[in-house]
PDB file of C-alpha atoms in Angstrom:
ATOM      1  CA  MET Z   1      -0.023   0.029  -0.023  1.00 56.00           C
ATOM      2  CA  PRO Z   2       1.302   3.564  -0.713  1.00 67.00           C
ATOM      3  CA  ILE Z   3       3.106   5.265   2.147  1.00 77.00           C
ATOM      4  CA  THR Z   4       3.454   9.060   2.089  1.00 84.00           C
ATOM      5  CA  ILE Z   5       7.054   9.976   3.017  1.00 86.00           C
ATOM      6  CA  GLY Z   6       6.789  13.714   2.833  1.00 88.00           C
ATOM      7  CA  ARG Z   7       9.039  16.121   0.837  1.00 88.00           C
ATOM      8  CA  PRO Z   8      12.756  16.117   0.091  1.00 86.00           C
ATOM      9  CA  ILE Z   9      15.026  17.559   2.806  1.00 85.00           C
ATOM     10  CA  ASP Z  10      17.364  20.462   2.296  1.00 85.00           C
ATOM     11  CA  ASN Z  11      20.320  19.946  -0.008  1.00 84.00           C
ATOM     12  CA  THR Z  12      18.740  16.857  -1.448  1.00 89.00           C
ATOM     13  CA  SER Z  13      17.209  16.365  -4.894  1.00 90.00           C
ATOM     14  CA  VAL Z  14      14.636  13.655  -5.426  1.00 93.00           C
ATOM     15  CA  TYR Z  15      13.704  12.415  -8.844  1.00 94.00           C
ATOM     16  CA  ILE Z  16      11.061   9.886  -9.939  1.00 93.00           C
ATOM     17  CA  LEU Z  17      12.526   8.353 -13.109  1.00 92.00           C
ATOM     18  CA  ASP Z  18      11.314   5.815 -15.637  1.00 87.00           C
ATOM     19  CA  GLU Z  19      13.519   3.107 -17.080  1.00 82.00           C
ATOM     20  CA  HIS Z  20      14.973   5.620 -19.569  1.00 87.00           C
ATOM     21  CA  LEU Z  21      15.955   7.966 -16.692  1.00 90.00           C
ATOM     22  CA  GLN Z  22      13.237  10.388 -17.766  1.00 92.00           C
ATOM     23  CA  GLN Z  23      11.295  12.179 -15.065  1.00 93.00           C
ATOM     24  CA  THR Z  24       7.735  10.992 -14.665  1.00 91.00           C
ATOM     25  CA  ALA Z  25       4.693  13.211 -14.397  1.00 92.00           C
ATOM     26  CA  VAL Z  26       2.833  13.898 -11.178  1.00 92.00           C
ATOM     27  CA  GLY Z  27       1.026  10.755 -10.069  1.00 88.00           C
ATOM     28  CA  ILE Z  28       2.997   8.435 -12.381  1.00 87.00           C
ATOM     29  CA  ILE Z  29       5.066   5.690 -10.702  1.00 84.00           C
ATOM     30  CA  GLY Z  30       8.787   5.456 -11.278  1.00 88.00           C
ATOM     31  CA  GLU Z  31      12.037   4.639  -9.459  1.00 90.00           C
ATOM     32  CA  LEU Z  32      12.918   6.871  -6.526  1.00 92.00           C
ATOM     33  CA  CYS Z  33      16.406   8.424  -7.207  1.00 92.00           C
ATOM     34  CA  ILE Z  34      18.231  10.709  -4.815  1.00 94.00           C
ATOM     35  CA  GLY Z  35      20.884  13.314  -5.563  1.00 92.00           C
ATOM     36  CA  GLY Z  36      22.510  16.133  -3.699  1.00 88.00           C
ATOM     37  CA  ALA Z  37      25.344  16.785  -1.237  1.00 83.00           C
ATOM     38  CA  ASP Z  38      24.575  13.797   0.976  1.00 84.00           C
ATOM     39  CA  VAL Z  39      24.893  11.182  -1.790  1.00 88.00           C
ATOM     40  CA  THR Z  40      28.204   9.261  -1.654  1.00 85.00           C
ATOM     41  CA  GLN Z  41      30.192   8.166  -4.652  1.00 84.00           C
ATOM     42  CA  GLY Z  42      29.376   4.511  -4.281  1.00 88.00           C
ATOM     43  CA  TYR Z  43      29.794   1.287  -2.289  1.00 88.00           C
ATOM     44  CA  LEU Z  44      33.178   0.393  -0.740  1.00 85.00           C
ATOM     45  CA  ASN Z  45      34.875  -2.350  -2.824  1.00 85.00           C
ATOM     46  CA  ARG Z  46      31.557  -3.077  -4.672  1.00 87.00           C
ATOM     47  CA  ASP Z  47      32.370  -1.687  -8.127  1.00 87.00           C
ATOM     48  CA  GLU Z  48      29.725  -3.590 -10.010  1.00 85.00           C
ATOM     49  CA  LEU Z  49      26.959  -2.610  -7.648  1.00 85.00           C
ATOM     50  CA  THR Z  50      28.202   0.946  -7.562  1.00 88.00           C
ATOM     51  CA  GLN Z  51      28.025   1.164 -11.371  1.00 88.00           C
ATOM     52  CA  ASP Z  52      24.447  -0.105 -11.299  1.00 85.00           C
ATOM     53  CA  ARG Z  53      23.157   2.139  -8.470  1.00 89.00           C
ATOM     54  CA  PHE Z  54      25.208   5.353  -8.662  1.00 92.00           C
ATOM     55  CA  LEU Z  55      24.954   7.296 -11.877  1.00 92.00           C
ATOM     56  CA  PRO Z  56      25.876  10.800 -13.132  1.00 91.00           C
ATOM     57  CA  ASN Z  57      22.880  13.090 -12.540  1.00 91.00           C
ATOM     58  CA  PRO Z  58      21.401  13.722 -15.972  1.00 91.00           C
ATOM     59  CA  TYR Z  59      19.769  16.927 -14.606  1.00 91.00           C
ATOM     60  CA  ARG Z  60      22.709  18.528 -12.678  1.00 89.00           C
ATOM     61  CA  THR Z  61      26.244  18.492 -14.008  1.00 88.00           C
ATOM     62  CA  GLY Z  62      28.829  17.135 -11.565  1.00 87.00           C
ATOM     63  CA  ASP Z  63      26.196  15.575  -9.301  1.00 89.00           C
ATOM     64  CA  THR Z  64      25.522  11.889  -8.662  1.00 91.00           C
ATOM     65  CA  ILE Z  65      22.188  10.191  -8.199  1.00 93.00           C
ATOM     66  CA  TYR Z  66      21.483   7.024  -6.235  1.00 93.00           C
ATOM     67  CA  LYS Z  67      18.918   4.590  -7.620  1.00 92.00           C
ATOM     68  CA  THR Z  68      17.152   3.371  -4.496  1.00 90.00           C
ATOM     69  CA  GLY Z  69      15.266   0.412  -6.086  1.00 87.00           C
ATOM     70  CA  ASP Z  70      12.040   1.816  -4.518  1.00 86.00           C
ATOM     71  CA  LEU Z  71       8.855   2.654  -6.476  1.00 85.00           C
ATOM     72  CA  ALA Z  72       7.431   6.113  -5.762  1.00 88.00           C
ATOM     73  CA  ARG Z  73       5.366   8.944  -7.250  1.00 90.00           C
ATOM     74  CA  TYR Z  74       4.948  12.652  -6.674  1.00 92.00           C
ATOM     75  CA  ASN Z  75       1.665  13.895  -5.441  1.00 91.00           C
ATOM     76  CA  ALA Z  76       0.108  17.199  -6.629  1.00 92.00           C
ATOM     77  CA  ASP Z  77       1.061  18.846  -3.345  1.00 91.00           C
ATOM     78  CA  GLY Z  78       4.743  17.890  -3.715  1.00 90.00           C
ATOM     79  CA  THR Z  79       4.808  15.075  -1.280  1.00 91.00           C
ATOM     80  CA  LEU Z  80       6.051  11.656  -2.195  1.00 91.00           C
ATOM     81  CA  ASP Z  81       4.398   8.259  -2.010  1.00 89.00           C
ATOM     82  CA  CYS Z  82       6.511   5.135  -1.601  1.00 87.00           C
ATOM     83  CA  LEU Z  83       4.965   2.021  -3.132  1.00 79.00           C
ATOM     84  CA  GLY Z  84       7.447  -0.700  -2.377  1.00 76.00           C
ATOM     85  CA  ARG Z  85      10.387  -2.349  -4.041  1.00 78.00           C
ATOM     86  CA  ILE Z  86      10.815  -2.685  -7.781  1.00 77.00           C
ATOM     87  CA  ASP Z  87      11.667  -6.315  -7.372  1.00 72.00           C
ATOM     88  CA  ASN Z  88       8.262  -6.798  -5.685  1.00 73.00           C
ATOM     89  CA  GLN Z  89       6.457  -5.519  -8.732  1.00 76.00           C
ATOM     90  CA  VAL Z  90       5.356  -7.861 -11.513  1.00 82.00           C
ATOM     91  CA  LYS Z  91       3.331  -7.744 -14.728  1.00 80.00           C
ATOM     92  CA  ILE Z  92       0.364 -10.088 -14.864  1.00 81.00           C
ATOM     93  CA  ARG Z  93      -2.028 -10.187 -17.873  1.00 75.00           C
ATOM     94  CA  GLY Z  94      -0.747  -6.781 -18.973  1.00 76.00           C
ATOM     95  CA  PHE Z  95      -1.216  -5.163 -15.540  1.00 81.00           C
ATOM     96  CA  ARG Z  96       1.648  -3.997 -13.359  1.00 79.00           C
ATOM     97  CA  ILE Z  97       1.104  -5.300  -9.832  1.00 83.00           C
ATOM     98  CA  GLU Z  98       2.702  -4.551  -6.531  1.00 80.00           C
ATOM     99  CA  LEU Z  99       2.910  -7.821  -4.652  1.00 87.00           C
ATOM    100  CA  GLY Z 100       3.001  -6.111  -1.260  1.00 82.00           C
ATOM    101  CA  GLU Z 101      -0.493  -4.658  -1.878  1.00 83.00           C
ATOM    102  CA  ILE Z 102      -1.940  -8.156  -2.327  1.00 90.00           C
ATOM    103  CA  GLU Z 103      -0.077  -9.387   0.752  1.00 89.00           C
ATOM    104  CA  SER Z 104      -1.543  -6.610   2.791  1.00 86.00           C
ATOM    105  CA  VAL Z 105      -5.037  -7.585   1.719  1.00 91.00           C
ATOM    106  CA  VAL Z 106      -4.752 -11.293   2.254  1.00 94.00           C
ATOM    107  CA  THR Z 107      -3.254 -10.797   5.697  1.00 92.00           C
ATOM    108  CA  GLN Z 108      -6.499  -9.066   6.686  1.00 93.00           C
ATOM    109  CA  HIS Z 109      -8.259 -12.400   6.494  1.00 95.00           C
ATOM    110  CA  SER Z 110      -9.115 -13.520  10.059  1.00 94.00           C
ATOM    111  CA  GLY Z 111      -7.564 -16.939   9.508  1.00 95.00           C
ATOM    112  CA  VAL Z 112      -4.181 -15.576   8.179  1.00 96.00           C
ATOM    113  CA  GLN Z 113      -1.161 -14.611  10.287  1.00 94.00           C
ATOM    114  CA  ASP Z 114       1.279 -13.836   7.463  1.00 93.00           C
ATOM    115  CA  THR Z 115       1.325 -13.906   3.667  1.00 93.00           C
ATOM    116  CA  VAL Z 116       3.788 -13.928   0.797  1.00 92.00           C
ATOM    117  CA  ILE Z 117       2.598 -13.564  -2.806  1.00 93.00           C
ATOM    118  CA  VAL Z 118       4.842 -14.762  -5.670  1.00 91.00           C
ATOM    119  CA  ALA Z 119       4.436 -14.572  -9.472  1.00 89.00           C
ATOM    120  CA  GLN Z 120       5.269 -17.933 -11.029  1.00 84.00           C
ATOM    121  CA  THR Z 121       5.565 -18.945 -14.682  1.00 79.00           C
ATOM    122  CA  THR Z 122       3.388 -21.992 -15.595  1.00 71.00           C
ATOM    123  CA  PRO Z 123       4.611 -24.689 -17.964  1.00 65.00           C
ATOM    124  CA  ALA Z 124       2.375 -23.085 -20.551  1.00 61.00           C
ATOM    125  CA  GLY Z 125       4.426 -19.921 -20.329  1.00 65.00           C
ATOM    126  CA  SER Z 126       1.910 -17.704 -18.661  1.00 68.00           C
ATOM    127  CA  LYS Z 127       2.332 -16.046 -15.288  1.00 78.00           C
ATOM    128  CA  HIS Z 128       0.021 -16.426 -12.365  1.00 84.00           C
ATOM    129  CA  LEU Z 129       0.023 -15.443  -8.705  1.00 91.00           C
ATOM    130  CA  VAL Z 130       0.548 -17.974  -5.905  1.00 92.00           C
ATOM    131  CA  GLY Z 131      -0.231 -17.055  -2.304  1.00 94.00           C
ATOM    132  CA  TYR Z 132       1.664 -18.600   0.623  1.00 95.00           C
ATOM    133  CA  VAL Z 133       0.012 -18.197   4.028  1.00 96.00           C
ATOM    134  CA  ILE Z 134       0.880 -18.965   7.600  1.00 95.00           C
ATOM    135  CA  PRO Z 135      -2.521 -19.493   9.252  1.00 95.00           C
ATOM    136  CA  GLN Z 136      -3.579 -18.252  12.691  1.00 94.00           C
ATOM    137  CA  ALA Z 137      -3.271 -20.883  15.368  1.00 92.00           C
ATOM    138  CA  GLY Z 138      -6.049 -23.438  15.226  1.00 90.00           C
ATOM    139  CA  THR Z 139      -7.278 -22.428  11.744  1.00 91.00           C
ATOM    140  CA  THR Z 140      -6.825 -23.800   8.226  1.00 88.00           C
ATOM    141  CA  PRO Z 141      -8.294 -21.346   5.710  1.00 90.00           C
ATOM    142  CA  LYS Z 142      -9.601 -23.024   2.513  1.00 89.00           C
ATOM    143  CA  VAL Z 143      -8.380 -21.861  -0.871  1.00 88.00           C
ATOM    144  CA  SER Z 144     -11.829 -20.908  -1.962  1.00 86.00           C
ATOM    145  CA  ASP Z 145     -12.321 -18.833   1.183  1.00 91.00           C
ATOM    146  CA  LEU Z 146      -9.040 -16.974   0.649  1.00 93.00           C
ATOM    147  CA  ARG Z 147      -9.810 -16.325  -3.071  1.00 89.00           C
ATOM    148  CA  ASN Z 148     -13.368 -15.171  -2.320  1.00 89.00           C
ATOM    149  CA  PHE Z 149     -12.039 -12.873   0.368  1.00 94.00           C
ATOM    150  CA  SER Z 150      -9.425 -11.414  -1.982  1.00 93.00           C
ATOM    151  CA  LYS Z 151     -12.053 -10.862  -4.719  1.00 90.00           C
ATOM    152  CA  THR Z 152     -13.985  -8.550  -2.429  1.00 93.00           C
ATOM    153  CA  LYS Z 153     -10.970  -6.237  -2.117  1.00 92.00           C
ATOM    154  CA  LEU Z 154      -8.898  -6.734  -5.233  1.00 92.00           C
ATOM    155  CA  PRO Z 155      -9.482  -6.749  -9.003  1.00 89.00           C
ATOM    156  CA  ASP Z 156      -9.638 -10.118 -10.725  1.00 84.00           C
ATOM    157  CA  TYR Z 157      -6.041  -9.884 -12.070  1.00 86.00           C
ATOM    158  CA  MET Z 158      -4.647  -9.441  -8.612  1.00 90.00           C
ATOM    159  CA  VAL Z 159      -6.326 -12.484  -6.997  1.00 90.00           C
ATOM    160  CA  PRO Z 160      -3.915 -15.386  -6.575  1.00 90.00           C
ATOM    161  CA  ALA Z 161      -4.719 -18.435  -8.549  1.00 85.00           C
ATOM    162  CA  THR Z 162      -4.126 -20.639  -5.614  1.00 87.00           C
ATOM    163  CA  PHE Z 163      -2.877 -20.597  -2.041  1.00 92.00           C
ATOM    164  CA  ILE Z 164      -0.466 -22.873  -0.157  1.00 93.00           C
ATOM    165  CA  THR Z 165      -0.451 -23.178   3.675  1.00 93.00           C
ATOM    166  CA  LEU Z 166       2.954 -23.350   5.381  1.00 94.00           C
ATOM    167  CA  GLU Z 167       4.014 -23.509   9.024  1.00 93.00           C
ATOM    168  CA  THR Z 168       6.895 -21.131   8.410  1.00 94.00           C
ATOM    169  CA  PHE Z 169       8.495 -19.265   5.476  1.00 94.00           C
ATOM    170  CA  PRO Z 170      11.986 -20.272   4.316  1.00 92.00           C
ATOM    171  CA  LEU Z 171      14.550 -17.625   5.177  1.00 89.00           C
ATOM    172  CA  THR Z 172      17.855 -16.513   3.666  1.00 85.00           C
ATOM    173  CA  ALA Z 173      21.042 -16.211   5.660  1.00 85.00           C
ATOM    174  CA  ASN Z 174      20.136 -12.541   6.279  1.00 80.00           C
ATOM    175  CA  GLY Z 175      16.836 -13.521   7.844  1.00 83.00           C
ATOM    176  CA  LYS Z 176      14.710 -12.369   4.863  1.00 81.00           C
ATOM    177  CA  ILE Z 177      12.002 -14.490   3.270  1.00 86.00           C
ATOM    178  CA  ASN Z 178      13.571 -16.712   0.643  1.00 89.00           C
ATOM    179  CA  ARG Z 179      10.969 -16.487  -2.187  1.00 86.00           C
ATOM    180  CA  LEU Z 180      12.946 -18.809  -4.405  1.00 85.00           C
ATOM    181  CA  ALA Z 181      12.716 -21.547  -1.834  1.00 91.00           C
ATOM    182  CA  LEU Z 182       8.971 -21.430  -1.500  1.00 92.00           C
ATOM    183  CA  PRO Z 183       7.442 -24.759  -2.747  1.00 90.00           C
ATOM    184  CA  LYS Z 184       5.770 -24.648  -6.105  1.00 86.00           C
ATOM    185  CA  PRO Z 185       2.136 -25.865  -6.356  1.00 83.00           C
ATOM    186  CA  ASP Z 186       2.087 -29.663  -6.657  1.00 78.00           C
ATOM    187  CA  GLY Z 187      -0.825 -29.706  -9.096  1.00 79.00           C
ATOM    188  CA  GLU Z 188      -3.135 -31.550  -6.756  1.00 81.00           C
ATOM    189  CA  ARG Z 189      -6.762 -30.379  -6.282  1.00 81.00           C
ATOM    190  CA  PRO Z 190      -6.830 -27.722  -3.511  1.00 74.00           C
ATOM    191  CA  ASP Z 191      -9.172 -27.811  -0.533  1.00 73.00           C
ATOM    192  CA  LEU Z 192     -12.299 -26.079  -2.024  1.00 75.00           C
ATOM    193  CA  GLY Z 193     -14.606 -26.964   0.846  1.00 73.00           C
ATOM    194  CA  ASN Z 194     -16.704 -29.397  -1.176  1.00 80.00           C
ATOM    195  CA  MET Z 195     -16.555 -33.179  -1.529  1.00 86.00           C
ATOM    196  CA  PHE Z 196     -14.737 -34.583  -4.519  1.00 89.00           C
ATOM    197  CA  VAL Z 197     -17.062 -36.140  -6.995  1.00 92.00           C
ATOM    198  CA  PRO Z 198     -15.489 -37.887 -10.019  1.00 92.00           C
ATOM    199  CA  PRO Z 199     -16.738 -37.448 -13.547  1.00 93.00           C
ATOM    200  CA  ARG Z 200     -19.147 -40.132 -14.739  1.00 93.00           C
ATOM    201  CA  THR Z 201     -20.566 -39.268 -18.085  1.00 92.00           C
ATOM    202  CA  PRO Z 202     -18.548 -39.073 -21.320  1.00 92.00           C
ATOM    203  CA  ALA Z 203     -19.129 -35.321 -21.443  1.00 92.00           C
ATOM    204  CA  GLU Z 204     -17.961 -34.849 -17.784  1.00 93.00           C
ATOM    205  CA  LYS Z 205     -14.833 -37.002 -18.462  1.00 93.00           C
ATOM    206  CA  LYS Z 206     -13.949 -35.086 -21.568  1.00 93.00           C
ATOM    207  CA  LEU Z 207     -14.452 -31.707 -19.859  1.00 94.00           C
ATOM    208  CA  THR Z 208     -12.461 -32.767 -16.794  1.00 93.00           C
ATOM    209  CA  THR Z 209      -9.521 -33.689 -19.024  1.00 93.00           C
ATOM    210  CA  ILE Z 210      -9.675 -30.273 -20.716  1.00 93.00           C
ATOM    211  CA  TRP Z 211      -9.784 -28.413 -17.384  1.00 91.00           C
ATOM    212  CA  GLU Z 212      -6.900 -30.430 -15.914  1.00 90.00           C
ATOM    213  CA  ASP Z 213      -4.825 -29.776 -19.038  1.00 89.00           C
ATOM    214  CA  VAL Z 214      -5.434 -25.991 -19.002  1.00 88.00           C
ATOM    215  CA  LEU Z 215      -5.501 -25.372 -15.212  1.00 85.00           C
ATOM    216  CA  LEU Z 216      -2.602 -27.820 -14.459  1.00 84.00           C
ATOM    217  CA  VAL Z 217      -4.602 -29.289 -11.646  1.00 85.00           C
ATOM    218  CA  ASN Z 218      -5.138 -33.029 -11.100  1.00 87.00           C
ATOM    219  CA  ASN Z 219      -8.338 -34.825  -9.927  1.00 89.00           C
ATOM    220  CA  ILE Z 220     -10.795 -32.113 -10.651  1.00 91.00           C
ATOM    221  CA  GLY Z 221     -14.286 -32.926  -9.470  1.00 92.00           C
ATOM    222  CA  VAL Z 222     -17.495 -32.261 -11.330  1.00 93.00           C
ATOM    223  CA  ASN Z 223     -18.717 -29.799  -8.705  1.00 92.00           C
ATOM    224  CA  ASP Z 224     -15.454 -27.770  -8.591  1.00 89.00           C
ATOM    225  CA  SER Z 225     -15.683 -24.209  -9.828  1.00 86.00           C
ATOM    226  CA  PHE Z 226     -13.442 -23.301 -12.684  1.00 88.00           C
ATOM    227  CA  PHE Z 227     -12.536 -20.002 -10.999  1.00 82.00           C
ATOM    228  CA  ASP Z 228     -11.897 -21.587  -7.556  1.00 79.00           C
ATOM    229  CA  LEU Z 229      -9.369 -23.831  -9.246  1.00 82.00           C
ATOM    230  CA  GLY Z 230      -7.447 -20.725 -10.539  1.00 78.00           C
ATOM    231  CA  GLY Z 231      -9.246 -20.055 -13.789  1.00 80.00           C
ATOM    232  CA  ASP Z 232      -9.260 -16.568 -15.195  1.00 78.00           C
ATOM    233  CA  SER Z 233     -10.367 -14.768 -18.319  1.00 76.00           C
ATOM    234  CA  LEU Z 234      -7.234 -15.744 -20.289  1.00 79.00           C
ATOM    235  CA  LEU Z 235      -7.542 -19.438 -19.399  1.00 84.00           C
ATOM    236  CA  ILE Z 236     -11.226 -19.304 -20.352  1.00 87.00           C
ATOM    237  CA  VAL Z 237     -10.175 -18.577 -23.949  1.00 88.00           C
ATOM    238  CA  ARG Z 238      -7.961 -21.691 -23.960  1.00 88.00           C
ATOM    239  CA  VAL Z 239     -10.680 -23.861 -22.452  1.00 90.00           C
ATOM    240  CA  LEU Z 240     -13.211 -22.475 -24.974  1.00 90.00           C
ATOM    241  CA  ASN Z 241     -11.094 -23.376 -27.957  1.00 90.00           C
ATOM    242  CA  LYS Z 242     -10.572 -26.894 -26.649  1.00 91.00           C
ATOM    243  CA  ILE Z 243     -14.253 -27.404 -25.963  1.00 91.00           C
ATOM    244  CA  ARG Z 244     -15.198 -26.125 -29.431  1.00 88.00           C
ATOM    245  CA  ASN Z 245     -12.726 -28.630 -30.979  1.00 87.00           C
ATOM    246  CA  ASN Z 246     -13.841 -31.608 -28.886  1.00 87.00           C
ATOM    247  CA  PHE Z 247     -17.623 -30.976 -28.791  1.00 85.00           C
ATOM    248  CA  GLN Z 248     -18.136 -29.150 -32.124  1.00 78.00           C
ATOM    249  CA  SER Z 249     -19.999 -26.600 -30.039  1.00 78.00           C
ATOM    250  CA  GLN Z 250     -20.415 -22.890 -30.523  1.00 80.00           C
ATOM    251  CA  LEU Z 251     -19.968 -22.222 -26.857  1.00 86.00           C
ATOM    252  CA  ALA Z 252     -19.524 -18.549 -25.880  1.00 87.00           C
ATOM    253  CA  VAL Z 253     -17.350 -16.922 -23.245  1.00 88.00           C
ATOM    254  CA  HIS Z 254     -20.374 -15.981 -21.125  1.00 89.00           C
ATOM    255  CA  ASP Z 255     -21.442 -19.624 -21.000  1.00 90.00           C
ATOM    256  CA  LEU Z 256     -18.280 -20.492 -19.004  1.00 88.00           C
ATOM    257  CA  PHE Z 257     -19.145 -17.699 -16.548  1.00 88.00           C
ATOM    258  CA  GLN Z 258     -22.668 -19.088 -16.257  1.00 91.00           C
ATOM    259  CA  TYR Z 259     -21.836 -22.806 -16.069  1.00 91.00           C
ATOM    260  CA  ARG Z 260     -18.793 -22.809 -13.758  1.00 89.00           C
ATOM    261  CA  THR Z 261     -18.588 -26.492 -12.862  1.00 92.00           C
ATOM    262  CA  VAL Z 262     -17.900 -29.555 -15.039  1.00 93.00           C
ATOM    263  CA  ARG Z 263     -21.316 -30.903 -14.204  1.00 94.00           C
ATOM    264  CA  THR Z 264     -23.349 -27.820 -15.163  1.00 93.00           C
ATOM    265  CA  LEU Z 265     -21.287 -27.245 -18.276  1.00 93.00           C
ATOM    266  CA  ALA Z 266     -21.590 -30.882 -19.405  1.00 92.00           C
ATOM    267  CA  GLU Z 267     -25.396 -30.693 -18.926  1.00 92.00           C
ATOM    268  CA  HIS Z 268     -25.485 -27.495 -20.896  1.00 91.00           C
ATOM    269  CA  LEU Z 269     -23.415 -28.942 -23.787  1.00 89.00           C
ATOM    270  CA  THR Z 270     -25.494 -32.135 -23.739  1.00 84.00           C
ATOM    271  CA  ASP Z 271     -28.758 -30.226 -23.838  1.00 76.00           C
ATOM    272  CA  THR Z 272     -27.480 -27.947 -26.592  1.00 66.00           C
ATOM    273  CA  SER Z 273     -26.228 -30.911 -28.641  1.00 52.00           C
ATOM    274  CA  THR Z 274     -29.529 -32.692 -28.177  1.00 45.00           C
ATOM    275  CA  SER Z 275     -31.435 -29.664 -29.306  1.00 43.00           C
ATOM    276  CA  ILE Z 276     -29.229 -29.155 -32.287  1.00 41.00           C
ATOM    277  CA  ASN Z 277     -29.447 -32.870 -33.239  1.00 46.00           C
ATOM    278  CA  GLY Z 278     -33.228 -32.766 -32.755  1.00 45.00           C
ATOM    279  CA  LYS Z 279     -33.571 -29.806 -35.043  1.00 47.00           C
ATOM    280  CA  ALA Z 280     -31.284 -31.443 -37.593  1.00 42.00           C
ATOM    281  CA  SER Z 281     -33.249 -34.628 -37.412  1.00 45.00           C
ATOM    282  CA  GLN Z 282     -36.560 -32.725 -37.821  1.00 52.00           C
ATOM    283  CA  LYS Z 283     -35.110 -30.923 -40.895  1.00 53.00           C
ATOM    284  CA  ILE Z 284     -34.226 -34.311 -42.385  1.00 50.00           C
ATOM    285  CA  ASP Z 285     -37.722 -35.631 -41.653  1.00 54.00           C
ATOM    286  CA  ASP Z 286     -39.299 -32.445 -43.222  1.00 58.00           C
ATOM    287  CA  ARG Z 287     -37.233 -32.873 -46.366  1.00 66.00           C
ATOM    288  CA  ALA Z 288     -38.142 -36.559 -46.699  1.00 63.00           C
ATOM    289  CA  ALA Z 289     -41.809 -35.679 -46.288  1.00 65.00           C
ATOM    290  CA  LYS Z 290     -41.573 -33.033 -48.919  1.00 72.00           C
ATOM    291  CA  ARG Z 291     -39.950 -35.475 -51.283  1.00 74.00           C
ATOM    292  CA  ARG Z 292     -42.710 -38.006 -50.612  1.00 74.00           C
ATOM    293  CA  ASP Z 293     -45.324 -35.431 -51.309  1.00 75.00           C
ATOM    294  CA  ALA Z 294     -43.689 -34.415 -54.521  1.00 72.00           C
ATOM    295  CA  VAL Z 295     -43.445 -38.057 -55.682  1.00 70.00           C
ATOM    296  CA  ASN Z 296     -47.072 -38.642 -54.853  1.00 75.00           C
ATOM    297  CA  ARG Z 297     -48.175 -35.569 -56.696  1.00 78.00           C
ATOM    298  CA  GLN Z 298     -46.132 -36.614 -59.717  1.00 76.00           C
ATOM    299  CA  LYS Z 299     -47.806 -40.058 -59.620  1.00 74.00           C
ATOM    300  CA  LYS Z 300     -51.206 -38.471 -59.500  1.00 76.00           C
ATOM    301  CA  ARG Z 301     -50.359 -36.281 -62.540  1.00 76.00           C
ATOM    302  CA  ASN Z 302     -49.025 -39.247 -64.502  1.00 74.00           C
ATOM    303  CA  LEU Z 303     -52.193 -41.266 -63.643  1.00 74.00           C
ATOM    304  CA  ALA Z 304     -54.344 -38.362 -64.805  1.00 71.00           C
ATOM    305  CA  ARG Z 305     -52.504 -38.067 -68.131  1.00 74.00           C
ATOM    306  CA  GLN Z 306     -52.906 -41.892 -68.772  1.00 72.00           C
ATOM    307  CA  ARG Z 307     -56.668 -41.672 -68.100  1.00 70.00           C
ATOM    308  CA  ALA Z 308     -56.934 -38.701 -70.395  1.00 70.00           C
ATOM    309  CA  ARG Z 309     -55.274 -40.515 -73.285  1.00 68.00           C
ATOM    310  CA  ARG Z 310     -57.523 -43.606 -72.867  1.00 66.00           C
ATOM    311  CA  SER Z 311     -60.593 -41.447 -73.043  1.00 61.00           C
TER     312      SER Z 311
END
């Protein structure tokens, strides 16, 4: 969440710069860079890091600026907002996201003691958010509960696809959370708060296979919600294409929002197919009847001509 840190102190210049070292406009987020008399020339015996963080000030000759690695923005009144670290910001589905903002929201859940949010790349090449939570003593929040809670406070693209419960977070030698050591989702069906019911009909089995392939989750039940399993608007498109290819159906995007479980979607597809087949069968019957009528009329005309010639 944004933290207002006031205005620059005397003899200090503060710049909010983009990746090209251009100053951003008021309200636009960039990297907080500091110049002025109090900025040193670099790190002791850390030449590589010095070259990365300490640069000649492009706006004041002979001055040095220090790139803090913090995200910030200027407000209209001249104060500064700090929005966290650059390395805690990721891009998901075209949106730039501050992971700390999501962590702050999830930690507000009554069953959560602490939270870490990580952006992970799936085998399909897309990025999604994974939440790691340490629960409050005596509680075990369900994935569906955490996702539903997050949805009330965050836009869809900021809601983690899944959550993993841990007793403690792995730490680095410096005592910081080691995000790289956090376990990756194992692909097993999360605790959604409903009993697992396996697919039974051919349509349910086919849909379950499609969902498992796209969502990278095993053992999906017919009553599991596509969205509780981590589905989002981008994954809907992939599912839709597979369903159209496998069912020869003209399923629309809004259908997947309406029929969110394998069971309801299978029933919808079956009903639609039956209706289409019924209409097709009726058309065939109608054409056959028309042909019979035409043949009978022709027979009557031929018979009438024969009688006319005899008379």
